[in-house]
PDB file of C-alpha atoms in Angstrom:
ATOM      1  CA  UNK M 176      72.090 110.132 -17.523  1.00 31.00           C
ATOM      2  CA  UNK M 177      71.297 110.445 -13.864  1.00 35.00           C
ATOM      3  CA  UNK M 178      69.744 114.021 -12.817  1.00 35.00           C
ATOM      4  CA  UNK M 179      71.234 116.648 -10.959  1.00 38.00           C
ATOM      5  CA  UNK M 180      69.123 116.037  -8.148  1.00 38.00           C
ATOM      6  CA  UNK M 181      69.656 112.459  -7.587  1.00 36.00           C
ATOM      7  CA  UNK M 182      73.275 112.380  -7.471  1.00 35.00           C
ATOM      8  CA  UNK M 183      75.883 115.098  -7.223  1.00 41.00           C
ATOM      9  CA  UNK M 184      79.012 112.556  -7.488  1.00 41.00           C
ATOM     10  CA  UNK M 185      77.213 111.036 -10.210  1.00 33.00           C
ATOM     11  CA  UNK M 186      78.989 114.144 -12.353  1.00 36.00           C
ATOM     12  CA  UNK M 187      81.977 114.356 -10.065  1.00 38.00           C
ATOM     13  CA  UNK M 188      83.136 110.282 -11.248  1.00 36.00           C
ATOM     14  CA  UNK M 189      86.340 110.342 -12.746  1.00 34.00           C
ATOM     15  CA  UNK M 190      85.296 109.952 -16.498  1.00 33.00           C
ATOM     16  CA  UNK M 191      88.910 111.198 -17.658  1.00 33.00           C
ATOM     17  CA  UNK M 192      92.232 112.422 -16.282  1.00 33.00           C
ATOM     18  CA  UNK M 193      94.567 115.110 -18.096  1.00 35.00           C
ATOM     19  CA  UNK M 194      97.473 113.593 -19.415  1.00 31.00           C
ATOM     20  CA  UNK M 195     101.007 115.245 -18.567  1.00 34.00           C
ATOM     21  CA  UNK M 196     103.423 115.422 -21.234  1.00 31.00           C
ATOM     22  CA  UNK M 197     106.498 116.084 -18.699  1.00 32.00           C
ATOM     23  CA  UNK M 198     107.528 112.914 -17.254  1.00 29.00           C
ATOM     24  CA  UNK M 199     108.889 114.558 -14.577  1.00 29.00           C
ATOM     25  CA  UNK M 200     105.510 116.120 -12.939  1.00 27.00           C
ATOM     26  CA  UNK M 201     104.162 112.893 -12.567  1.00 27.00           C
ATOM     27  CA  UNK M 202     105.658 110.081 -12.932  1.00 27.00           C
ATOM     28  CA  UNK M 203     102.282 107.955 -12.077  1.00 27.00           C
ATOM     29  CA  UNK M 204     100.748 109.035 -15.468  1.00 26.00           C
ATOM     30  CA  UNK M 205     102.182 107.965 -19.019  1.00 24.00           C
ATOM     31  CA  UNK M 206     100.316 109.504 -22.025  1.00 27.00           C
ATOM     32  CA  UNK M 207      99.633 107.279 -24.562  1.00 27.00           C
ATOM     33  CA  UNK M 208      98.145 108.860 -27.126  1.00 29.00           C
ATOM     34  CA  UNK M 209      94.183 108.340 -27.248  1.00 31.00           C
ATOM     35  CA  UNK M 210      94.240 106.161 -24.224  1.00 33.00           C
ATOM     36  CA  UNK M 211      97.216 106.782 -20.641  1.00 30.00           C
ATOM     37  CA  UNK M 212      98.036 104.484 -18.437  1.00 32.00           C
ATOM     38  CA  UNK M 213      97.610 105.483 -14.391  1.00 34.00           C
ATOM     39  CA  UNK M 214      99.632 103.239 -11.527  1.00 32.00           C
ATOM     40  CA  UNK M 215      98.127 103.277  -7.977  1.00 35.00           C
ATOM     41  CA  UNK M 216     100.705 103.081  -5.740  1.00 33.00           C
ATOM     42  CA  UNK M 217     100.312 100.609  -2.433  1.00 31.00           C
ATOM     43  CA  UNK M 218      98.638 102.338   0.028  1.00 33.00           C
ATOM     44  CA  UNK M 219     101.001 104.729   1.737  1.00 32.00           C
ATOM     45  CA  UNK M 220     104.117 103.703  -0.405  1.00 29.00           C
ATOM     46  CA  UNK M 221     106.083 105.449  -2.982  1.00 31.00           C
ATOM     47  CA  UNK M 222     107.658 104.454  -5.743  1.00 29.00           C
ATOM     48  CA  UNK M 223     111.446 103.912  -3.838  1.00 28.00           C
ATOM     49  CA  UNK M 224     109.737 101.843  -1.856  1.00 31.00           C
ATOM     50  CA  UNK M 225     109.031  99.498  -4.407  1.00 28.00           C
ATOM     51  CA  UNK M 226     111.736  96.416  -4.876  1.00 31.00           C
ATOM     52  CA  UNK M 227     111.004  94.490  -7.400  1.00 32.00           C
ATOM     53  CA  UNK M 228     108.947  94.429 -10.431  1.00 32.00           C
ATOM     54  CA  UNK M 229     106.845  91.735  -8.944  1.00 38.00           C
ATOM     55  CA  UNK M 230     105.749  94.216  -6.366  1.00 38.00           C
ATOM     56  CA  UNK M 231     104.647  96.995  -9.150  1.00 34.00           C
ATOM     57  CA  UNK M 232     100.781  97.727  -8.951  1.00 41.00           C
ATOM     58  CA  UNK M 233      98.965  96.815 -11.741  1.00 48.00           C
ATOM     59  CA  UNK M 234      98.222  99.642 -14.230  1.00 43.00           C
ATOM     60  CA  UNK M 235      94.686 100.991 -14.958  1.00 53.00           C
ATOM     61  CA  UNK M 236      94.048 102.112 -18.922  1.00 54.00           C
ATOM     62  CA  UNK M 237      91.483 104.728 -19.385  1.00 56.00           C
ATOM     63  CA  UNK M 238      90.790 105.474 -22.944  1.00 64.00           C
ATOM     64  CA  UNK M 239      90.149 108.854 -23.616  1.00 60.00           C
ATOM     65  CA  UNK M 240      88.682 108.300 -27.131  1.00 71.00           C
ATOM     66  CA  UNK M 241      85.824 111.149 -27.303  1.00 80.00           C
ATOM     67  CA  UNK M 242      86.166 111.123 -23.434  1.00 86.00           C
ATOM     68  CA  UNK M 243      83.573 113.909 -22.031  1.00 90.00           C
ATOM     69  CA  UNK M 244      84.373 115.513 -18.704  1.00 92.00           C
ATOM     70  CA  UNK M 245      82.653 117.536 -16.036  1.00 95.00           C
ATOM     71  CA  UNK M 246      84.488 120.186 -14.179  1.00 96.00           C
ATOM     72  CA  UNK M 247      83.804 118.816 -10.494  1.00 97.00           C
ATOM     73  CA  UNK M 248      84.266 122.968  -8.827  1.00 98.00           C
ATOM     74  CA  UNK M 249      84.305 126.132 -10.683  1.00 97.00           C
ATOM     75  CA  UNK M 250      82.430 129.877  -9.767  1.00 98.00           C
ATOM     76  CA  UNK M 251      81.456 130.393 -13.035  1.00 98.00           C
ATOM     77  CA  UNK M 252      80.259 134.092 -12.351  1.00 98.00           C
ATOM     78  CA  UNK M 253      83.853 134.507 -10.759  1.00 96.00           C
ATOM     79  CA  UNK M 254      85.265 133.595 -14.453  1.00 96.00           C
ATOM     80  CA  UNK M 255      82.828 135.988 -16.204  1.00 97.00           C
ATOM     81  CA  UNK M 256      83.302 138.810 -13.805  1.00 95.00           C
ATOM     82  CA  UNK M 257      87.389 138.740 -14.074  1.00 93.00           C
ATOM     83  CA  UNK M 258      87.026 138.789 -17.735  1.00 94.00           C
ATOM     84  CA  UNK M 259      84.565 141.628 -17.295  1.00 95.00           C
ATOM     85  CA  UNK M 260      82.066 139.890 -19.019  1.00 97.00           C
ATOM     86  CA  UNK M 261      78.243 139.592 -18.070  1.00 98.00           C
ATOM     87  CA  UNK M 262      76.296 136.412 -17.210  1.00 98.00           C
ATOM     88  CA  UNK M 263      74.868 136.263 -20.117  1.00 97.00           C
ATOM     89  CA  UNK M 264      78.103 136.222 -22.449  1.00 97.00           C
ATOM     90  CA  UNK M 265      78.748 132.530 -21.060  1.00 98.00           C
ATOM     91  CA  UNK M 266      78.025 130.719 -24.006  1.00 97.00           C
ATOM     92  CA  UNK M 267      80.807 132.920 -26.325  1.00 96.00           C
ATOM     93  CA  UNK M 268      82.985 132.559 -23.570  1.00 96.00           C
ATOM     94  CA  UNK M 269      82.884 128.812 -23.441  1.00 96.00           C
ATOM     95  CA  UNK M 270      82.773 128.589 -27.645  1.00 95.00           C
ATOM     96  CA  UNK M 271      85.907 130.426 -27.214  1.00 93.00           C
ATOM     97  CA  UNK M 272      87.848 128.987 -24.387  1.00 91.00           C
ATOM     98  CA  UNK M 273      86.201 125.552 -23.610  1.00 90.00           C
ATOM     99  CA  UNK M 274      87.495 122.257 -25.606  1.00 86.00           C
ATOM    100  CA  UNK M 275      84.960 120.158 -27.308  1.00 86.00           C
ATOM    101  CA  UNK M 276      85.094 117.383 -24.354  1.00 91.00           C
ATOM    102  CA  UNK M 277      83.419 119.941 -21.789  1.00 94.00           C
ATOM    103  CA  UNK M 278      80.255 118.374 -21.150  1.00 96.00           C
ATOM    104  CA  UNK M 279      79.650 120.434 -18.095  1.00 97.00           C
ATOM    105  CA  UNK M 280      80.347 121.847 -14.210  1.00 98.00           C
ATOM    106  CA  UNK M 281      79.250 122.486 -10.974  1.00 98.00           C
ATOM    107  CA  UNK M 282      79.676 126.242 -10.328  1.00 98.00           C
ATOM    108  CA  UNK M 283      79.753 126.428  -6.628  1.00 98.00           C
ATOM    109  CA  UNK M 284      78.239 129.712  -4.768  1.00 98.00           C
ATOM    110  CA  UNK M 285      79.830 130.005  -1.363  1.00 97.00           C
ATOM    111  CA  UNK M 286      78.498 133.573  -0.608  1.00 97.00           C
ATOM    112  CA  UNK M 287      75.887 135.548  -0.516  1.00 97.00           C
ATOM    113  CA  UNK M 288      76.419 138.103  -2.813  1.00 97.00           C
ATOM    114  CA  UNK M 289      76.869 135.005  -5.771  1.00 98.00           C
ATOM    115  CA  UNK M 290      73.489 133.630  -5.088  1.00 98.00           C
ATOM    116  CA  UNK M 291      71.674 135.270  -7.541  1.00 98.00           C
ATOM    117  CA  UNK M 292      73.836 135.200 -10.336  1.00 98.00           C
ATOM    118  CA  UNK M 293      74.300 131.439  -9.940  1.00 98.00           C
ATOM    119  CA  UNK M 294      70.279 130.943 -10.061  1.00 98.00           C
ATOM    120  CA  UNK M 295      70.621 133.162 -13.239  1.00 98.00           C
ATOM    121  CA  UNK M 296      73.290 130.842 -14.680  1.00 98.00           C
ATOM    122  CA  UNK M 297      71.832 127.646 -14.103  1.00 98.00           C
ATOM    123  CA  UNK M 298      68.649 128.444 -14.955  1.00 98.00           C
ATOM    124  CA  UNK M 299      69.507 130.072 -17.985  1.00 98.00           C
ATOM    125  CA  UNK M 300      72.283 127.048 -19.250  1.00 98.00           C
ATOM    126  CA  UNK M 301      72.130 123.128 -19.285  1.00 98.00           C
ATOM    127  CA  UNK M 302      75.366 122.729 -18.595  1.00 98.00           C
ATOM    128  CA  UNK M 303      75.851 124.419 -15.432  1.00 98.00           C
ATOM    129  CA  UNK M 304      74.118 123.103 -11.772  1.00 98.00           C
ATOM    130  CA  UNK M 305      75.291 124.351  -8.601  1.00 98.00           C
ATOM    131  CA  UNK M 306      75.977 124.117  -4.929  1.00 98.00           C
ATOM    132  CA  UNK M 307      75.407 126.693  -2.310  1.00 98.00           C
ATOM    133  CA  UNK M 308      77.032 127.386   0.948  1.00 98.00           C
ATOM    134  CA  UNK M 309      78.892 129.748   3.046  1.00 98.00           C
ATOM    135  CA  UNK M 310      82.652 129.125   2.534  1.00 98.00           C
ATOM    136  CA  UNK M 311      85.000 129.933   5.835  1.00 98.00           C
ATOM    137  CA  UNK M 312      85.807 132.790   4.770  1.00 98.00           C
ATOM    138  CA  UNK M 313      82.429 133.902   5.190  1.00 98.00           C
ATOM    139  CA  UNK M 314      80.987 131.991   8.338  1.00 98.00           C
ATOM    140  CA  UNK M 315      80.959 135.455  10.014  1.00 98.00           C
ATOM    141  CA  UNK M 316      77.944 136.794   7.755  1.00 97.00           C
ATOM    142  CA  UNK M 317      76.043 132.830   8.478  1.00 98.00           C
ATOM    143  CA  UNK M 318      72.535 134.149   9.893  1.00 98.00           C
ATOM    144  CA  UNK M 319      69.261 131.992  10.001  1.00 98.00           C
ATOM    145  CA  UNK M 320      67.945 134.219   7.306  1.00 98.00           C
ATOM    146  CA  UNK M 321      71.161 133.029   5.148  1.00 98.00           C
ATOM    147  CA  UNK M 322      70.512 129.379   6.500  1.00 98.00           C
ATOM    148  CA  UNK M 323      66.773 129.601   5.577  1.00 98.00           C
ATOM    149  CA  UNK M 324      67.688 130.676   2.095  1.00 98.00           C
ATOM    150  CA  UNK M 325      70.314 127.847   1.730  1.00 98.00           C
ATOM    151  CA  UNK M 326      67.689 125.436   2.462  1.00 98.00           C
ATOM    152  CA  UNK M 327      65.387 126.682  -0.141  1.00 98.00           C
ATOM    153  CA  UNK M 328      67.733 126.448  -2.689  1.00 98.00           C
ATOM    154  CA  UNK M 329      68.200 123.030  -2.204  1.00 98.00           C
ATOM    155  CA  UNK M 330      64.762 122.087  -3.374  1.00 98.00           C
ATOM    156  CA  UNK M 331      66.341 123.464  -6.678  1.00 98.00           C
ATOM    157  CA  UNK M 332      65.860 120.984  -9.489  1.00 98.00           C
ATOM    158  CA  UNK M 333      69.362 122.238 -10.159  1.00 98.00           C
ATOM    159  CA  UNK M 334      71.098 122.361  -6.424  1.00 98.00           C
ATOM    160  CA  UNK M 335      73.188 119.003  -6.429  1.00 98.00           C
ATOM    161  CA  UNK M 336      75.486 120.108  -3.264  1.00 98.00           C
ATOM    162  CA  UNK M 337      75.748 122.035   0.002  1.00 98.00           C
ATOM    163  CA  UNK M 338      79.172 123.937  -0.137  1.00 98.00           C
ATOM    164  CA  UNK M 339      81.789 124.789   0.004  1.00 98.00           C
ATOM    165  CA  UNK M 340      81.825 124.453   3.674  1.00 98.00           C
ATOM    166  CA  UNK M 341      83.938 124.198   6.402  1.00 98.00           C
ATOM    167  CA  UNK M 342      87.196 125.415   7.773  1.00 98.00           C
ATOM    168  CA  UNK M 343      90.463 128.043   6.619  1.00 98.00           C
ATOM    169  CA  UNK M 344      93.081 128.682   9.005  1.00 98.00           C
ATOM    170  CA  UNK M 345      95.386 130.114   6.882  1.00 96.00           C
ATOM    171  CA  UNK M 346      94.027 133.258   6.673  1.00 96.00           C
ATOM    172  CA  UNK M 347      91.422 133.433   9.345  1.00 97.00           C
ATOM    173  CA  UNK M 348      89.051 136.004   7.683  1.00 96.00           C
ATOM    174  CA  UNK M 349      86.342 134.728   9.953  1.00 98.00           C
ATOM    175  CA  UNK M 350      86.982 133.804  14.079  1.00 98.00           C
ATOM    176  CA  UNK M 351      87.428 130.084  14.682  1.00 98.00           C
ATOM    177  CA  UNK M 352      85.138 129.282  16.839  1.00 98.00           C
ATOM    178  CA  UNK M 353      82.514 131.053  14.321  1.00 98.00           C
ATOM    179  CA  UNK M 354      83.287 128.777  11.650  1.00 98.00           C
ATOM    180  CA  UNK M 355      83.767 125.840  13.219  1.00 98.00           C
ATOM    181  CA  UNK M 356      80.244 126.565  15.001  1.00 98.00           C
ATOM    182  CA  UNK M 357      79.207 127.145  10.953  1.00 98.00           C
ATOM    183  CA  UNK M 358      80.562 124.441   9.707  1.00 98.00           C
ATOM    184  CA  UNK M 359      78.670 122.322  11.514  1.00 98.00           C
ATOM    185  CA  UNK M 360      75.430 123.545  11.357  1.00 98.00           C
ATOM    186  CA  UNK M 361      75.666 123.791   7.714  1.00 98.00           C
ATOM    187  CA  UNK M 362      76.846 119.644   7.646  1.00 98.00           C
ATOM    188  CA  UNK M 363      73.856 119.142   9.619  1.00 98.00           C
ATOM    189  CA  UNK M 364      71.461 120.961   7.519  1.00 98.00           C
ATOM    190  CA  UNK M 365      72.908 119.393   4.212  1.00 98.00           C
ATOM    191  CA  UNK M 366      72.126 115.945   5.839  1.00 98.00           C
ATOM    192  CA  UNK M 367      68.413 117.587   6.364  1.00 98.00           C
ATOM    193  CA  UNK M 368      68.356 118.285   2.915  1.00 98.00           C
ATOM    194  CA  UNK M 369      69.699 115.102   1.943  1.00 98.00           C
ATOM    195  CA  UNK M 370      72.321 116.348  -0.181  1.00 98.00           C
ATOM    196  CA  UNK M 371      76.161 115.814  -0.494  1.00 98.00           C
ATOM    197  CA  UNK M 372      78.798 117.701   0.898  1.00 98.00           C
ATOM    198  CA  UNK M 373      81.411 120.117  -0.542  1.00 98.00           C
ATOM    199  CA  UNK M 374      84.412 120.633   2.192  1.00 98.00           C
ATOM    200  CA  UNK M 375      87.231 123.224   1.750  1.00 98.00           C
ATOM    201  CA  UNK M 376      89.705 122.917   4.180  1.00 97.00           C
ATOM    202  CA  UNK M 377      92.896 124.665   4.361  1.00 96.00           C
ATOM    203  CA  UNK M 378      95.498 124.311   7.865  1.00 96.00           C
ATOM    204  CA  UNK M 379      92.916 123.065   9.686  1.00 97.00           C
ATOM    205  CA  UNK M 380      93.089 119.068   9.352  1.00 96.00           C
ATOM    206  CA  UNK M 381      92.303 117.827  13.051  1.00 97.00           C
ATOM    207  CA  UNK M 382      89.413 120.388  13.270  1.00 98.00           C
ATOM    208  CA  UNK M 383      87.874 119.223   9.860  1.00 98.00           C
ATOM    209  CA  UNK M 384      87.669 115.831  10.451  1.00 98.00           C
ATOM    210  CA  UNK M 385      86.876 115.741  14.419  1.00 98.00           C
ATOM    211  CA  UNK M 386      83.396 117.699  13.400  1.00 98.00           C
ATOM    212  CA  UNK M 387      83.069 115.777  10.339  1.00 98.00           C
ATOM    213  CA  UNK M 388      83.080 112.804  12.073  1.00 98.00           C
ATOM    214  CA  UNK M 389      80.797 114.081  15.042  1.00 98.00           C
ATOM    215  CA  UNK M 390      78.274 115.886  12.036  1.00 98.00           C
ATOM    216  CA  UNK M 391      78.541 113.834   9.255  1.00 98.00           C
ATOM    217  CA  UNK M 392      76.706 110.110   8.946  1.00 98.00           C
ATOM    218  CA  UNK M 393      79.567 107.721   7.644  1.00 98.00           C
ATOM    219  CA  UNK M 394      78.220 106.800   4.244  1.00 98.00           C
ATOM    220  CA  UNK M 395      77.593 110.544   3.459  1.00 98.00           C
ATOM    221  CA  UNK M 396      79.035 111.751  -0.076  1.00 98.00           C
ATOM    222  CA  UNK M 397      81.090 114.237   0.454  1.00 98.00           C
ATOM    223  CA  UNK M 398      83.855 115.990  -1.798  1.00 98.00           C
ATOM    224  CA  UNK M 399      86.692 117.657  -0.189  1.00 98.00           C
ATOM    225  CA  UNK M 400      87.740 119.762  -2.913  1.00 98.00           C
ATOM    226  CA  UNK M 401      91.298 121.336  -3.508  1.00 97.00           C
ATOM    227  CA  UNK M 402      93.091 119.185  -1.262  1.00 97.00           C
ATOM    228  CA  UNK M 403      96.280 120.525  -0.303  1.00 95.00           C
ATOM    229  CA  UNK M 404      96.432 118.748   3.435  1.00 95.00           C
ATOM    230  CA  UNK M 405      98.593 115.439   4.490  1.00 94.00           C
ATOM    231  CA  UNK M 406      98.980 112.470   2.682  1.00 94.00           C
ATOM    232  CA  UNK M 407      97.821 111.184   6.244  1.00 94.00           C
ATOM    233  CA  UNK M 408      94.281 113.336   6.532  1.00 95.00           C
ATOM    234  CA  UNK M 409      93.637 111.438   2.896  1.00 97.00           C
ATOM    235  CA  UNK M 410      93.790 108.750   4.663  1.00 96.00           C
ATOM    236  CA  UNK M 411      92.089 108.937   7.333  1.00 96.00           C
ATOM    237  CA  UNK M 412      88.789 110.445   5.546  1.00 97.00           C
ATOM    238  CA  UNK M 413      88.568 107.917   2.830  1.00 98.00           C
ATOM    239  CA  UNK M 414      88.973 105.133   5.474  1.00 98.00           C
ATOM    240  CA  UNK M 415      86.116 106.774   7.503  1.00 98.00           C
ATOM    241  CA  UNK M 416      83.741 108.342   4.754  1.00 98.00           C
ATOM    242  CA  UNK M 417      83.565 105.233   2.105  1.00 98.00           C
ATOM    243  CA  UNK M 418      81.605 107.490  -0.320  1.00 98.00           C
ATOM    244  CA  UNK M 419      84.240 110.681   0.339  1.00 98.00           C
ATOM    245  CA  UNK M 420      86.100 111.656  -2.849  1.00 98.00           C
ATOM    246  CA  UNK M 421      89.329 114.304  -3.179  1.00 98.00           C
ATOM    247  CA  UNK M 422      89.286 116.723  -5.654  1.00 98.00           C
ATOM    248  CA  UNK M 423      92.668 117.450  -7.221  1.00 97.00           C
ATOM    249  CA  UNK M 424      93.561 121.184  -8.866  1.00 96.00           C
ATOM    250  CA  UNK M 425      96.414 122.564 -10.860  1.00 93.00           C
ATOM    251  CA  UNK M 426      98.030 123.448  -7.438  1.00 94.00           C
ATOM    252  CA  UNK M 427      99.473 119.795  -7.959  1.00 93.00           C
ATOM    253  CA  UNK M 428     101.553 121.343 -10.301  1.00 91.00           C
ATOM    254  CA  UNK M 429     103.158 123.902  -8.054  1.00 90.00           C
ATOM    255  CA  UNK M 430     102.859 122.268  -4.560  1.00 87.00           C
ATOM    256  CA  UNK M 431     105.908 118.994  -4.531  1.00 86.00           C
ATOM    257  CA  UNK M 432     104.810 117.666  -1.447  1.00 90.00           C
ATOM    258  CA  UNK M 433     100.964 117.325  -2.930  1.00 93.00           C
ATOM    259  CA  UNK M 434     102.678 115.281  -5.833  1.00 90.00           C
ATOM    260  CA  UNK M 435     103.018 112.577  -3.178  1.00 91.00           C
ATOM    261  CA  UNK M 436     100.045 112.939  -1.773  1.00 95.00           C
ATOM    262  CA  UNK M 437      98.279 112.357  -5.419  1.00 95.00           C
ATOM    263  CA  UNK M 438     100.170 109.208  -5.845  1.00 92.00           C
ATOM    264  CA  UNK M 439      98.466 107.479  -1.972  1.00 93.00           C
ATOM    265  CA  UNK M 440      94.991 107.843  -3.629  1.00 96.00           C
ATOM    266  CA  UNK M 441      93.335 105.765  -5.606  1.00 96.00           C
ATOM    267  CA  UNK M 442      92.081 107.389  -9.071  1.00 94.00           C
ATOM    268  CA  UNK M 443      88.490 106.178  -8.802  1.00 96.00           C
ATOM    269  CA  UNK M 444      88.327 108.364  -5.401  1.00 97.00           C
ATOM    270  CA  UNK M 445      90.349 111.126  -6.617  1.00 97.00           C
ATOM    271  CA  UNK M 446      87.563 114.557  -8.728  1.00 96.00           C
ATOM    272  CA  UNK M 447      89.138 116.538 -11.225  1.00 91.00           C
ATOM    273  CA  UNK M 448      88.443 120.111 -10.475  1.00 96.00           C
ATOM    274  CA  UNK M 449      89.657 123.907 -11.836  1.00 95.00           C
ATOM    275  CA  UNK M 450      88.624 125.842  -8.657  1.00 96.00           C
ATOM    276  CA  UNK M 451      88.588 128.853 -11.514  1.00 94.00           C
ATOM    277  CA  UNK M 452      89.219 131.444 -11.642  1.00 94.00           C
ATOM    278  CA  UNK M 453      91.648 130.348  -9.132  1.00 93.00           C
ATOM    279  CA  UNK M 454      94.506 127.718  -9.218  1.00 92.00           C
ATOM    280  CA  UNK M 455      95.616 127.923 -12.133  1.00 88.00           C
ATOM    281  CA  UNK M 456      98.587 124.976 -13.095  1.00 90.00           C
ATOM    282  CA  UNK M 457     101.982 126.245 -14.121  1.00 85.00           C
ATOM    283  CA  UNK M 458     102.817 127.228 -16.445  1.00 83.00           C
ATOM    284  CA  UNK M 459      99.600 129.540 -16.617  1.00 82.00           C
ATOM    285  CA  UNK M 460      99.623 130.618 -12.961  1.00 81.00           C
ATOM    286  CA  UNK M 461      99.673 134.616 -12.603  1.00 75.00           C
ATOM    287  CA  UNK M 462      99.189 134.688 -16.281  1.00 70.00           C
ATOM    288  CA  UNK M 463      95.584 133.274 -16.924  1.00 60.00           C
ATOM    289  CA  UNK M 464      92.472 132.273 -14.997  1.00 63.00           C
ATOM    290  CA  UNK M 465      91.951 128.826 -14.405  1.00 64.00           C
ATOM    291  CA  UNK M 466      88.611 128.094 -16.445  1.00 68.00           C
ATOM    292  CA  UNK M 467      86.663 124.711 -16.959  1.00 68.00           C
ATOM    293  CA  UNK M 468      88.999 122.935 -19.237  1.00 58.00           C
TER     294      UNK M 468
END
C-alpha cells in the first residue's frame, strides 16, 4: 500500500460505492447483492435523453466482496466532541459505530483551534492521516504565523493534503476579498509543499475556478469535496484539472438537482466522503451525525 505521504488520492480512489436500496434515489445504481452495477451516463445527457437501447452506456460491475473503504473527508475530533467524547475514546467509538469494511479516513483540520487534536489523533491511530488548512469560513484569522505552521505540518509523515480551502458565499463569515486573497495563497503554498489540494466551495463557482486556474498547475490533484455546485462547474474542472476528483456526500440524498449532477460524472472521478459530523443522508439527517461509515 502506497504511504500517506506519497499520494493523498491514492486513499481517496473509489474502491467501493454504497448501494441504494430505493430505486427511486438513484436510478444509476442497481444493488446486486455482493457485487452493483453503476451506468455512466453520456457526458452531459440524462437518461430521457437516451433513445434507444443501442445508445445505453455500458455498465461498470464493482464487486463489493470484502470491499474495504476509506472515508475521503471527515473531522474526526468534530465526531468525538458532539458525542462528548475525548480523543482518546476513538477506538470504542469506531468498535461501536464503524462497519467492518472501514479501513480508514482523512480527518481534515480546517482551523486553528483543531490543529492539535488532529496531531493527537493521527499520531496516536493508524487509521487516521490528515489535511490542514484554513477553511473560508476562517480566512479572516489566515496570518503568516498560521501559514508558517501549515507549512510545517506538511512535512508530517502523516499530512497527505492542504485543505479544505477556498471559497463560501453562502454565508460569508469571512469578507470576500479576504478569502479569495486566502485562497490563493494557501493553493500556492500547497504547490510549495508539493501536496494535493482539498477545495470547498459553496455559491461561489466563477470565483473558484478563475483562481484555481490562475493558482493551480493543471495536472495538480485536487479534491473538491462536497460538491453541491452545477452540473456545468463539474465540467469544466474535470476538463481542466485531469487529476481533479468530486467528492460526493449524503446531501445527494436531500438535494434533487445534485442527483443530476451525480449522474454527468464519471465514477472513477467521483470520492466518497461523510463530511461528519455534518451531512448526514436522509433518513438520518437532524437525527444522527454523519460518521465514517
Amino acid at each position: 500500500m502506497a504511504t500517506p505521504e506519497n499520494t493523498y488520492l491514492y486513499y481517496a480512489t473509489v474502491r467501493s460505492v454504497p448501494t441504494d436500496n430505493n430505486a427511486s434515489t438513484h436510478n444509476q445504481v442497481r444493488a446486486k447483492g455482493p457485487s452493483f452495477t453503476v451506468s455512466p451516463t453520456a457526458k452531459g445527457k440524462g437518461d430521457r435523453n437516451l433513445k434507444s437501447s443501442s445508445e445505453v452506456p455500458q455498465q461498470k460491475t464493482v464487486d463489493l466482496q470484502g470491499a474495504r473503504y476509506w472515508d475521503t473527508h471527515t473531522h474526526v475530533d468534530q465526531i468525538l466532541k458532539r458525542h462528548s467524547l475525548p480523543l482518546s475514546g476513538y477506538d470504542t467509538f469506531k468498535a461501536t459505530n464503524f462497519p467492518p469494511g472501514f479501513a480508514g479516513c482523512v480527518s481534515v483540520c480546517c482551523e486553528i483551534e483543531a490543529i492539535e487534536p488532529t496531531i493527537e489523533l493521527i499520531d496516536s491511530q493508524p487509521d487516521i492521516v490528515a489535511a490542514f488548512g484554513i477553511h473560508p469560513h476562517n480566512a479572516s484569522t489566515y496570518t503568516d504565523e498560521v501559514e508558517n505552521r501549515l507549512i510545517s505540518l506538511m512535512s508530517h509523515p502523516k499530512t497527505v493534503a492542504w485543505g479544505e480551502i477556498g471559497l463560501d458565499y453562502h454565508y460569508d463569515l469571512s469578507d470576500r476579498d479576504v478569502q479569495r486573497r486566502v485562497f490563493e495563497r494557501q493553493i500556492e503554498c500547497a504547490v510549495r509543499a508539493r501536496k494535493p489540494i482539498v477545495v470547498h466551495s459553496r455559491e461561489a463557482e466563477e470565483d473558484t475556478f478563475t483562481i484555481m486556474k490562475k493558482a493551480m498547475p493543471k495536472d495538480w490533484k485536487v479534491h473538491v469535496h462536497c460538491f453541491t455546485s452545477s452540473g456545468e462547474l463539474a465540467q469544466q474542472l474535470m476538463d481542466e484539472f485531469p487529476n481533479l476528483y468530486i467528492g460526493f456526500t449524503g446531501v445527494i440524498t436531500f438535494a434533487g438537482a445534485l442527483k443530476k449532477v451525480v449522474n454527468t460524472v464519471p465514477v472513477e472521478r467521483i470520492l466518497l466522503e461523510t463530511d461528519g459530523p455534518y451531512m448526514a443522508p436522509i433518513p438520518f439527517r437532524y437525527i444522527y451525525l454523519s460518521n465514517p461509515l
